[in-house]
Short mmCIF file of C-alpha atoms and ligand atoms in Angstrom, two decimals:
data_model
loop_
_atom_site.label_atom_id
_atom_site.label_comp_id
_atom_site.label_asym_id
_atom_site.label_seq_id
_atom_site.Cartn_x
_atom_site.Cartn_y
_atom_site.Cartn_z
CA UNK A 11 27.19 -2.98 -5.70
CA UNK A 12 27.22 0.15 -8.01
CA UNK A 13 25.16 0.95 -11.19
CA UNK A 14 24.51 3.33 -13.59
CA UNK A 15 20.88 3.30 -15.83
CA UNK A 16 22.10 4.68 -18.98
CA UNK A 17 19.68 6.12 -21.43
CA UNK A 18 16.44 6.12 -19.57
CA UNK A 19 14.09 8.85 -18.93
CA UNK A 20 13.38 9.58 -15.13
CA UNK A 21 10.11 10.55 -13.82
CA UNK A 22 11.24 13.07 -11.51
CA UNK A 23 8.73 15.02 -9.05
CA UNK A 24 7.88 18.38 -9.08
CA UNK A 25 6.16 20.80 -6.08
CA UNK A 26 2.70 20.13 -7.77
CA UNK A 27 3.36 18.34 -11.09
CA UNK A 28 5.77 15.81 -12.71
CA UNK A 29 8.34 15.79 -15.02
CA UNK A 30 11.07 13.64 -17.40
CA UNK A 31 14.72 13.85 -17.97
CA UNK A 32 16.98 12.24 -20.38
CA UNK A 33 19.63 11.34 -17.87
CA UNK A 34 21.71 8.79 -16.43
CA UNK A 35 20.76 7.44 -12.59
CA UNK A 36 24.20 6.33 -10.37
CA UNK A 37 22.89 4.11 -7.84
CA UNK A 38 25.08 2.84 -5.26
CA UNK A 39 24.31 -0.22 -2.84
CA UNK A 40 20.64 0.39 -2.09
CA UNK A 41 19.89 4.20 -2.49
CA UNK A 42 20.12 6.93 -5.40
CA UNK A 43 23.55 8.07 -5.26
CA UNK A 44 22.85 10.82 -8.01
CA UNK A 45 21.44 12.05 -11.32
CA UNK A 46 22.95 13.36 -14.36
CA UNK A 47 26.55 13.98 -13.37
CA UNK A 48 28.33 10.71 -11.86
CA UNK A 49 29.00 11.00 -7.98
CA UNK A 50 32.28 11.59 -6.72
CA UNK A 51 34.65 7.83 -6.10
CA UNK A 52 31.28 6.03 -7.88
CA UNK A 53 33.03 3.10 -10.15
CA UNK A 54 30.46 1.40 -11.43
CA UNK A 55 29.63 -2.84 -11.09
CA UNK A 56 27.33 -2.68 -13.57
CA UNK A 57 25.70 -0.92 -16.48
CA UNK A 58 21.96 -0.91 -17.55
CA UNK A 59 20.71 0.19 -20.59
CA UNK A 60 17.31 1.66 -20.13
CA UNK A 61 16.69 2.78 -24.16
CA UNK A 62 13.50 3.21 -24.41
CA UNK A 63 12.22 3.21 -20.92
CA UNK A 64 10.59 5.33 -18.87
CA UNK A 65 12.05 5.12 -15.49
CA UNK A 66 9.44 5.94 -12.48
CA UNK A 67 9.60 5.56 -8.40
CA UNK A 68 8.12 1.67 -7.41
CA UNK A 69 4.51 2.59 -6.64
CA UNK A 70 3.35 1.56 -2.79
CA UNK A 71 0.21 -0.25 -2.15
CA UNK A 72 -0.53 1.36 0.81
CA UNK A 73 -3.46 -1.41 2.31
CA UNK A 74 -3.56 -4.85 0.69
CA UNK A 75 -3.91 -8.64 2.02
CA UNK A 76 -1.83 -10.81 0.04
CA UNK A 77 -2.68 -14.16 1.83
CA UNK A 78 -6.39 -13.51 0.30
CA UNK A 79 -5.06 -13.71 -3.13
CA UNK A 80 -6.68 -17.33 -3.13
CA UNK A 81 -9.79 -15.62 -2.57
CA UNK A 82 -9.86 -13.84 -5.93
CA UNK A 83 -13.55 -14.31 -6.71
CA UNK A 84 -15.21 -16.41 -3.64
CA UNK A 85 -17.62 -13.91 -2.75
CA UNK A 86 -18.38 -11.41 -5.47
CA UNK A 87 -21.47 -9.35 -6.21
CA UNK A 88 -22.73 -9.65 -2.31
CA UNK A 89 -23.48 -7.43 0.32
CA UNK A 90 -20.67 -6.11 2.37
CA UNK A 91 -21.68 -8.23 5.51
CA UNK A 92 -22.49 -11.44 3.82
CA UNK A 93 -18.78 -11.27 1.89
CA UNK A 94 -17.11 -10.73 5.26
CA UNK A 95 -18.33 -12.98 7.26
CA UNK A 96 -20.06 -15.79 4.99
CA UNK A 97 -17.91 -15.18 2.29
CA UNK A 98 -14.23 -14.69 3.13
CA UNK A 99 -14.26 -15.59 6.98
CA UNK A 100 -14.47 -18.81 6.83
CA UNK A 101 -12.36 -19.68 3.72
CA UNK A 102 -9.96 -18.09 5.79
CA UNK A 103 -10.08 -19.96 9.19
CA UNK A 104 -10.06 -23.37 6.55
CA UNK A 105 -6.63 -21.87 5.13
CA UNK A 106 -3.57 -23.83 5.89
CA UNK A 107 -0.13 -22.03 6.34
CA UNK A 108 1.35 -23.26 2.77
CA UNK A 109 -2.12 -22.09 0.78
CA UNK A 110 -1.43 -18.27 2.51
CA UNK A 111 2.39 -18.70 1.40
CA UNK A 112 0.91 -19.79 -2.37
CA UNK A 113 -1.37 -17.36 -2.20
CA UNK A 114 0.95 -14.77 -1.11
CA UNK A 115 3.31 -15.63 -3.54
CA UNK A 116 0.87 -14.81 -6.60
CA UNK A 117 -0.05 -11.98 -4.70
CA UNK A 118 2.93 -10.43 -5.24
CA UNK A 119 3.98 -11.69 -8.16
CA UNK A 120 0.83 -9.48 -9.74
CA UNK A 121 1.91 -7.04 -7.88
CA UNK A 122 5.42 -6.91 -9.21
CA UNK A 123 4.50 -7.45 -13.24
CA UNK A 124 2.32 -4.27 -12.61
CA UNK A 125 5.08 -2.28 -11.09
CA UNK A 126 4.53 -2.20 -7.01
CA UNK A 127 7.61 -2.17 -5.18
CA UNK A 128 6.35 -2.38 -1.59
CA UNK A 129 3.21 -3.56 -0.26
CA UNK A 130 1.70 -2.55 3.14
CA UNK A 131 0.14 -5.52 4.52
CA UNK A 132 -2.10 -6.72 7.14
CA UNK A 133 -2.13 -10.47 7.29
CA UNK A 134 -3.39 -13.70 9.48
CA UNK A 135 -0.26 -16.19 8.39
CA UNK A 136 2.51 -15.23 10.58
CA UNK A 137 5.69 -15.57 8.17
CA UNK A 138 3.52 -16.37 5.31
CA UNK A 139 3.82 -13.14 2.99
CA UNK A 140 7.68 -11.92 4.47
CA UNK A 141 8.47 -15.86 3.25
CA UNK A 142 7.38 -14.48 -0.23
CA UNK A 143 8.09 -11.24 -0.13
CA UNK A 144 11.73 -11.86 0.65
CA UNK A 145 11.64 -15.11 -1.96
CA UNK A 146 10.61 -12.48 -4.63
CA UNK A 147 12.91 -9.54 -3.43
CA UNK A 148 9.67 -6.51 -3.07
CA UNK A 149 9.85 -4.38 0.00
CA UNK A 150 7.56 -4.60 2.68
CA UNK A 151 5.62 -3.60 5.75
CA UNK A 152 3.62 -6.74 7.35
CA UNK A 153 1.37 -6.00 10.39
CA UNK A 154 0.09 -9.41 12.01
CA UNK A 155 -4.21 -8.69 12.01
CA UNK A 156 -5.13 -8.02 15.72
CA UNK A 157 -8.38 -8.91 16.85
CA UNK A 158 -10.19 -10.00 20.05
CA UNK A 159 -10.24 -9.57 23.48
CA UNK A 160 -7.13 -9.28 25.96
CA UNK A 161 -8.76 -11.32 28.55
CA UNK A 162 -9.43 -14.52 26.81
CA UNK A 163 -6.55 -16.85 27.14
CA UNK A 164 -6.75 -18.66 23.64
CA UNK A 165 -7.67 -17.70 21.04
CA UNK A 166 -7.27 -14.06 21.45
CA UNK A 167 -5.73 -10.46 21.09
CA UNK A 168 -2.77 -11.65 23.11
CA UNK A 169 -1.67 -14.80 21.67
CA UNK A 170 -2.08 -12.65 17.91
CA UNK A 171 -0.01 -9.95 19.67
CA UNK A 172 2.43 -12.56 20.20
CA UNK A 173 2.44 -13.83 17.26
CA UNK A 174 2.96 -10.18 15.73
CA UNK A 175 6.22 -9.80 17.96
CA UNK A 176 7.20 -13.85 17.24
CA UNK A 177 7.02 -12.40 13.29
CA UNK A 178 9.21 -9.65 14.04
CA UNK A 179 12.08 -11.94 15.42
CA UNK A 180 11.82 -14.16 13.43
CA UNK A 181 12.51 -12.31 10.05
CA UNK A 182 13.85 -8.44 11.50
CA UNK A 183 17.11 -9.11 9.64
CA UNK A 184 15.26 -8.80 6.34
CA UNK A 185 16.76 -5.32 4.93
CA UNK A 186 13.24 -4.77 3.09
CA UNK A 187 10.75 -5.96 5.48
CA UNK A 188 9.43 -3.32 8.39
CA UNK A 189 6.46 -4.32 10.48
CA UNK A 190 3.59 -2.58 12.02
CA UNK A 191 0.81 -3.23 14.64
CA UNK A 192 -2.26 -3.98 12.63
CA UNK A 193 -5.64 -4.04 14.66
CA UNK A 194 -7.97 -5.22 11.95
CA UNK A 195 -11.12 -2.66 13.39
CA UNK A 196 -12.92 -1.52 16.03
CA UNK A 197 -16.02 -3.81 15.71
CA UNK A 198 -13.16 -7.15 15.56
CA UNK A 199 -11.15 -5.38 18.83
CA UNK A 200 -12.66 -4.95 22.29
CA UNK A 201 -11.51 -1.49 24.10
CA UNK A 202 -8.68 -2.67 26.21
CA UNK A 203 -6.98 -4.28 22.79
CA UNK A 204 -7.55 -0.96 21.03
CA UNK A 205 -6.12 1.10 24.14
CA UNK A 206 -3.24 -1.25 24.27
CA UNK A 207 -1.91 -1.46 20.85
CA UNK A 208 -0.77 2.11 20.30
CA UNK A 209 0.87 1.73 24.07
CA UNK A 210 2.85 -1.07 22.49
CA UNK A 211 3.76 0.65 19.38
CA UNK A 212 4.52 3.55 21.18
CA UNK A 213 6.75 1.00 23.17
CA UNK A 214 8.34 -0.20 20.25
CA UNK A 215 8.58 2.08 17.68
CA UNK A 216 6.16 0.71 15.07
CA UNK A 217 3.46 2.38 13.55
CA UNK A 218 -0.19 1.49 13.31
CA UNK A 219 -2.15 -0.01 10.71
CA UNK A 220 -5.92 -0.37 11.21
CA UNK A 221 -9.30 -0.86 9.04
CA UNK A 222 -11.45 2.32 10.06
CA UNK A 223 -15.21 3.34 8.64
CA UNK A 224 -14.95 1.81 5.73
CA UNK A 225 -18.98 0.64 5.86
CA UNK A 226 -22.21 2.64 6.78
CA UNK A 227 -23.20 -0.24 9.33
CA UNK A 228 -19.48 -0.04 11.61
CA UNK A 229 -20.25 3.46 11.64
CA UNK A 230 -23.73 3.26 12.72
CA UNK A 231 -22.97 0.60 15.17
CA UNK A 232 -19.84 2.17 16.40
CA UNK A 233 -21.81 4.93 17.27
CA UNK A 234 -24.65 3.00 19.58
CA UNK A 235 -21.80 1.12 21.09
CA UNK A 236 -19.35 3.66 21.90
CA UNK A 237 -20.96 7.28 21.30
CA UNK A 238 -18.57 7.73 18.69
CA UNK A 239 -18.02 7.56 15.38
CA UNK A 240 -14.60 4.96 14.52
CA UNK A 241 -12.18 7.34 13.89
CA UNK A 242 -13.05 8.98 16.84
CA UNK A 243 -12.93 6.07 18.79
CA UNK A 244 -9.64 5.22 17.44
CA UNK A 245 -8.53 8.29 18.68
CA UNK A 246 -9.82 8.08 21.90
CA UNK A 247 -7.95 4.72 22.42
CA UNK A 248 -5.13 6.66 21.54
CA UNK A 249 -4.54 4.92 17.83
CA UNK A 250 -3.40 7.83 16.49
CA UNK A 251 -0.59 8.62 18.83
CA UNK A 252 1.75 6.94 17.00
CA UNK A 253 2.32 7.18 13.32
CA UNK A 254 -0.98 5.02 11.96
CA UNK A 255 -2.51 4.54 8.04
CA UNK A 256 -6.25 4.09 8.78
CA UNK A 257 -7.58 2.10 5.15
CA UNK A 258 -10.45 3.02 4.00
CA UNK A 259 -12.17 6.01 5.80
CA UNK A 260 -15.31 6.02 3.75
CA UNK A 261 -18.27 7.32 5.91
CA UNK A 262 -16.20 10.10 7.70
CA UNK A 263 -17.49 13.26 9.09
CA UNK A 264 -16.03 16.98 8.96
CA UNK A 265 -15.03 15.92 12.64
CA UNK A 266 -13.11 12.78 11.53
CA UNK A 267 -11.57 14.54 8.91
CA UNK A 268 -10.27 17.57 11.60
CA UNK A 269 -9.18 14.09 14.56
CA UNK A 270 -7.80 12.78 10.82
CA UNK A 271 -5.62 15.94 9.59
CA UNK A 272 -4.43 16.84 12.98
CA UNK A 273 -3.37 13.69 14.10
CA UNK A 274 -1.11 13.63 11.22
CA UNK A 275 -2.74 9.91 10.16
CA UNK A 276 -2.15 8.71 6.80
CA UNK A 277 -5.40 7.72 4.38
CA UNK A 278 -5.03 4.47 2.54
CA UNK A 279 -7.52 4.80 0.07
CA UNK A 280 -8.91 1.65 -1.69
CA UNK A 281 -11.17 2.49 -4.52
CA UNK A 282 -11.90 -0.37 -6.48
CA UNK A 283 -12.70 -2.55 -2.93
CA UNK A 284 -14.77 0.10 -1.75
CA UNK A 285 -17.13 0.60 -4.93
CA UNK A 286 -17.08 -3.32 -5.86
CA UNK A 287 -18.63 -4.19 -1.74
CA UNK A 288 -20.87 -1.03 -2.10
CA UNK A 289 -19.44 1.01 0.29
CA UNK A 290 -19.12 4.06 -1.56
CA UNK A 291 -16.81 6.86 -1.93
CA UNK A 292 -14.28 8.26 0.77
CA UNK A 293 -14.16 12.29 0.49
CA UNK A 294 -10.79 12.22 -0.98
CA UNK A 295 -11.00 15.89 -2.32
CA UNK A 296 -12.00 17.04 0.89
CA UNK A 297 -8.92 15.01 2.80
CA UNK A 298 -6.73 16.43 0.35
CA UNK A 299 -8.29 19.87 1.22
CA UNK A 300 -7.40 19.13 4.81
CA UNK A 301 -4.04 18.29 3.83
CA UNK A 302 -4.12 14.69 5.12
CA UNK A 303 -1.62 12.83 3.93
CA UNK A 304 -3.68 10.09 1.50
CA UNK A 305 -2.38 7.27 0.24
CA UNK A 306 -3.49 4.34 -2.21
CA UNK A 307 -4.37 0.94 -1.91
CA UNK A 308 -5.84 -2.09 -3.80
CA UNK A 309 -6.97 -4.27 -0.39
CA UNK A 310 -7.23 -7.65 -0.94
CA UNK A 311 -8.17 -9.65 -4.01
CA UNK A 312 -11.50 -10.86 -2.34
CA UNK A 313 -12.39 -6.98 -2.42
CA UNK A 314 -10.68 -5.60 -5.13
CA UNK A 315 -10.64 -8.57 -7.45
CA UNK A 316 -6.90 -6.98 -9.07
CA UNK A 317 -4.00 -5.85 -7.31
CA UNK A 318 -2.55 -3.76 -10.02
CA UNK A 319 -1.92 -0.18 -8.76
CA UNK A 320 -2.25 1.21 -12.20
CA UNK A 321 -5.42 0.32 -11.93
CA UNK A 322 -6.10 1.63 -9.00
CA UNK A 323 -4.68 5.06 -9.75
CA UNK A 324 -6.97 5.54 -12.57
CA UNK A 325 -9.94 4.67 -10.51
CA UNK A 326 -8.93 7.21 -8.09
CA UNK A 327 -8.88 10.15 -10.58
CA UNK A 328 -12.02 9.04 -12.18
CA UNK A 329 -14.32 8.50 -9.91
CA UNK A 330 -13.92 11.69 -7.65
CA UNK A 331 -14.37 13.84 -10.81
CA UNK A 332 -17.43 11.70 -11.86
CA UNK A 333 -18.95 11.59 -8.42
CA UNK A 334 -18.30 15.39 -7.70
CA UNK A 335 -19.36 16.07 -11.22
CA UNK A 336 -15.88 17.99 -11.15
CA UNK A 337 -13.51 17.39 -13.90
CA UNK A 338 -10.64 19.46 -11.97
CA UNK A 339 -10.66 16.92 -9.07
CA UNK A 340 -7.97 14.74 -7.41
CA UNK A 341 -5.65 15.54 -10.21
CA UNK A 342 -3.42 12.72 -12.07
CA UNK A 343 -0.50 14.20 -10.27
CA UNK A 344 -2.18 14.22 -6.68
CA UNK A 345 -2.89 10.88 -7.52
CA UNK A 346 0.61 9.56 -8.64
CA UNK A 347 1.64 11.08 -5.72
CA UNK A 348 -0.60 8.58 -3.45
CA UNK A 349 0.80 5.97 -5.14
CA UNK A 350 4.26 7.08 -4.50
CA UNK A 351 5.92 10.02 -2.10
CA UNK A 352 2.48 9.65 -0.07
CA UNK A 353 2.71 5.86 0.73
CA UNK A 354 6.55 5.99 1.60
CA UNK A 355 5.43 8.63 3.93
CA UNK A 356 3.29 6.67 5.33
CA UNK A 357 5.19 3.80 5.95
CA UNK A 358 8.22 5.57 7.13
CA UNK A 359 10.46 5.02 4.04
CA UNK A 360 13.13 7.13 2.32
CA UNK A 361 11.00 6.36 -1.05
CA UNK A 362 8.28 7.04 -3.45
CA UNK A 363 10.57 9.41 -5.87
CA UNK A 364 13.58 9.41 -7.93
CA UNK A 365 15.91 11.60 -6.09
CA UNK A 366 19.93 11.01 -4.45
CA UNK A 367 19.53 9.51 -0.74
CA UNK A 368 16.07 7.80 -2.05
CA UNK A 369 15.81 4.01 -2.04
CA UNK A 370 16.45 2.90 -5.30
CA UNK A 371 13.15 0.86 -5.76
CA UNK A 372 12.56 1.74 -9.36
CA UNK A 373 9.91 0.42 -12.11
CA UNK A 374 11.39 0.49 -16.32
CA UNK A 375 7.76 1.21 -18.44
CA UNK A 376 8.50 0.12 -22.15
CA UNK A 377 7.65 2.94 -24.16
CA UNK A 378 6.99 1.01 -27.24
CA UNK A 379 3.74 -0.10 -25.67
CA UNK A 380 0.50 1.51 -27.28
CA UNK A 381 -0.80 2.40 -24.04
CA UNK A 382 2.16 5.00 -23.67
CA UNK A 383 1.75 6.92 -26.94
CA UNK A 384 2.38 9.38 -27.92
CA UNK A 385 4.53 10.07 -25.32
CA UNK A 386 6.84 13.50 -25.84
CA UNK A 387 7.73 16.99 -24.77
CA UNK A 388 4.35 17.97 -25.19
CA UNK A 389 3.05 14.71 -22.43
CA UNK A 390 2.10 15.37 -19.00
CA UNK A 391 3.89 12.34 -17.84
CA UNK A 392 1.50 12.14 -14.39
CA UNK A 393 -1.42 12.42 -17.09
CA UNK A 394 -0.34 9.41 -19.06
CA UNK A 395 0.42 6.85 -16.22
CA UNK A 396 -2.31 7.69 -14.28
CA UNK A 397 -5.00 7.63 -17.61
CA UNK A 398 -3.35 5.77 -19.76
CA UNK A 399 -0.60 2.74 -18.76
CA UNK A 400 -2.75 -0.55 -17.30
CA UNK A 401 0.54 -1.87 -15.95
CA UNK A 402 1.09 -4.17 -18.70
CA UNK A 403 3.92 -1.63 -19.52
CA UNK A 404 6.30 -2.68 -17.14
CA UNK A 405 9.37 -3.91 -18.16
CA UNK A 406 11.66 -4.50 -15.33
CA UNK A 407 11.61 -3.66 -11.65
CA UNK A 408 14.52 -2.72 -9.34
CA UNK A 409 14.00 -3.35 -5.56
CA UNK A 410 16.45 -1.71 -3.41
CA UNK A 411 19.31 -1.53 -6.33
CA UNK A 412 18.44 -5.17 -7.26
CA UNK A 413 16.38 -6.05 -10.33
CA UNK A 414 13.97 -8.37 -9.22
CA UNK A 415 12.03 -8.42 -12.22
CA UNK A 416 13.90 -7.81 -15.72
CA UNK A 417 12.63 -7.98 -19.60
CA UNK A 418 9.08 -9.16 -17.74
CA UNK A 419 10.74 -12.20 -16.06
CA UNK A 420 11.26 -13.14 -11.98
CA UNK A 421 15.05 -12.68 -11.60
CA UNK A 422 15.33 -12.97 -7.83
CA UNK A 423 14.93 -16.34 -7.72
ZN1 ZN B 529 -8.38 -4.36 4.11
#
């Protein structure tokens, strides 16, 4: 299947900055084909007209739980400790199979309607969120939550490691679902679990997705349990030999950051989860500094309560710049960048900008909306999705050359 977007403007990305062009996008099958002038034997299947839209790269929610979408709201305005494990826990363990589907379902269906084309995922459902994902048509990365010990039979980090793998077969034909080995953190995994997750990785070319020092206490504690702080006991486990997005990485030292940089791990930052559960802010200018590769994520709704990424970019330049008292920090365009190039680096993908060869996962922003004016030569486009749009401009959404969302309605199914 071939197309050609007629008469949209492309976000395209720059070294350090973005920028628009009036021009016409030729994609063929899945992928950007080209820009501008129409690629050699392209006939096209199908013409859009994108008048009036602003075209941009699917954003990537780099760390997010859709099966907690259910959650939205259980355990809000508590302590970190009491909304883990009094507050979500155990809604969780009552969950049956068909409420994570439903939840995972709306989950991404917010998700989509605020322009998110793939969602890295850590989940407790096996099946649950790649049923819905591929139902709704958006790309994505699940990682089965490890936890436990090796040693105990049932239940335990080998039957979830099975489970993982069980995942994997049973939906690996899906051209936009990937999977990764998700060990939820160190305080839920026992040493031999943590040593032998990266080994199976390693083993079967996944990558790693894991919760790391995203409180004061798991820090603290980490520390009197295993001498180290969690990032360098994720290291030490060898976590970090294979390609791995550590979420959170709040309460990180210059050390962590140096284990972080050269390990070549990818940051998932989650700003809204980590202010609304008190945990504070992750030393995202300093990462950047370091040249860490940081990404952006929204977490679950139990922790976020929103999983808009619009959102979640503006938080992101805000909130360094307020806490720094530093109006020059994390910039709107190092921020779009999280949202984009730097989560499809992170998950491996041949996405995150509009260029020929890239995935065409693409997101149509009506530029009649408020929200988006003024919006001309003189408009830093990075500026005015990052400060201004809320999501609620997105028109359509395009999923590996397929619409799955068009005018504001599900088309996919
Ligand atoms: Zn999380």
């Amino acid at each position: 299947m071939n197309t050609i977007v007629k008469n949209g403007k492309l976000l395209l990305t720059c070294e350090d900055h973005f920028e628009t062009a009036d021009q016409d996008l030729y994609i063929a099958g899945d992928r950007i084909a080209g820009i501008g002038a129409q690629p050699e034997d392209f006939t096209a299947d199908e013409t859009i007209d994108a008048s009036g839209m602003l075209i941009i790269p699917g954003l990537i929610n780099a760390h997010t739980h859709v099966y907690m979408t259910v959650l939205r709201g259980v355990a809000d305005d508590v302590p970190f400790e009491k909304w883990l494990f009094e507050g979500v826990m155990p809604k969780e363990e009552a969950m049956s199979s068909e409420e994570a589907y439903q939840s995972a379902r709306i989950g991404l269906m917010e998700m989509i309607k605020s322009g998110t084309t793939c969602f890295n995922d850590m989940q407790m459902f096996i099946g649950q969120a790649c049923r819905a994902a591929v139902e709704l048509g958006i790309r994505g990365v699940s990682g089965r939550g490890l936890a436990g010990d090796l040693s105990e039979p049932v239940p335990g980090g080998s039957r979830r490691i099975n489970e993982a793998f069980q995942e994997m077969q049973d939906f690996g034909k899906e051209p936009l679902l990937t999977f990764a080995l998700a060990p939820h953190a160190p305080y839920t995994c026992s040493e031999d679990l943590m040593r032998r997750v990266p080994q199976l990785a390693a083993e079967h070319g996944l990558r790693l997705h894991i919760h790391l020092s995203e409180s004061r206490n798991e820090v603290e504690n980490c520390i009197k349990e295993h001498g180290m702080t969690p990032i360098a006991w994720a290291d030490h486990c060898g976590c970090f030999d294979v390609p791995a997005v550590a979420a959170h990485c709040v309460h990180v030292t210059e050390d962590d950051i140096r284990i972080l940089a050269e390990k070549h791990v990818s940051v998932a930052s989650n700003p809204a989860s980590n202010m609304k559960l008190g945990n504070g802010f992750a030393p995202i200018p300093e990462m950047l500094s370091a040249g860490i590769n940081v990404c952006l994520g929204t977490d679950g709704a139990a922790s976020n309560n929103r999983l808009n990424m619009f959102h979640e970019m503006s938080l992101m330049a805000l909130i360094h710049k307020g806490n720094k008292e530093d109006p020059v920090s994390v910039s709107a365009a190092e921020t779009l960048r999280m949202a984009t190039i730097n989560g499809a680096k992170a998950l491996g993908l041949d996405a995150g900008e509009i260029a020929p060869g890239k995935l065409a996962d693409l997101v149509f922003l009506d530029l009649s909306e408020p929200s988006l004016m003024p919006f001309n030569e003189n408009t830093d486009p990075a500026s005015a999705l990052v400060y201004g749009a809320t999501g609620a401009e997105v028109d359509s959404v395009m999923v590996g050359g397929k619409m799955i969302l068009q005018g504001r309605k599900f088309v996919n199914h």
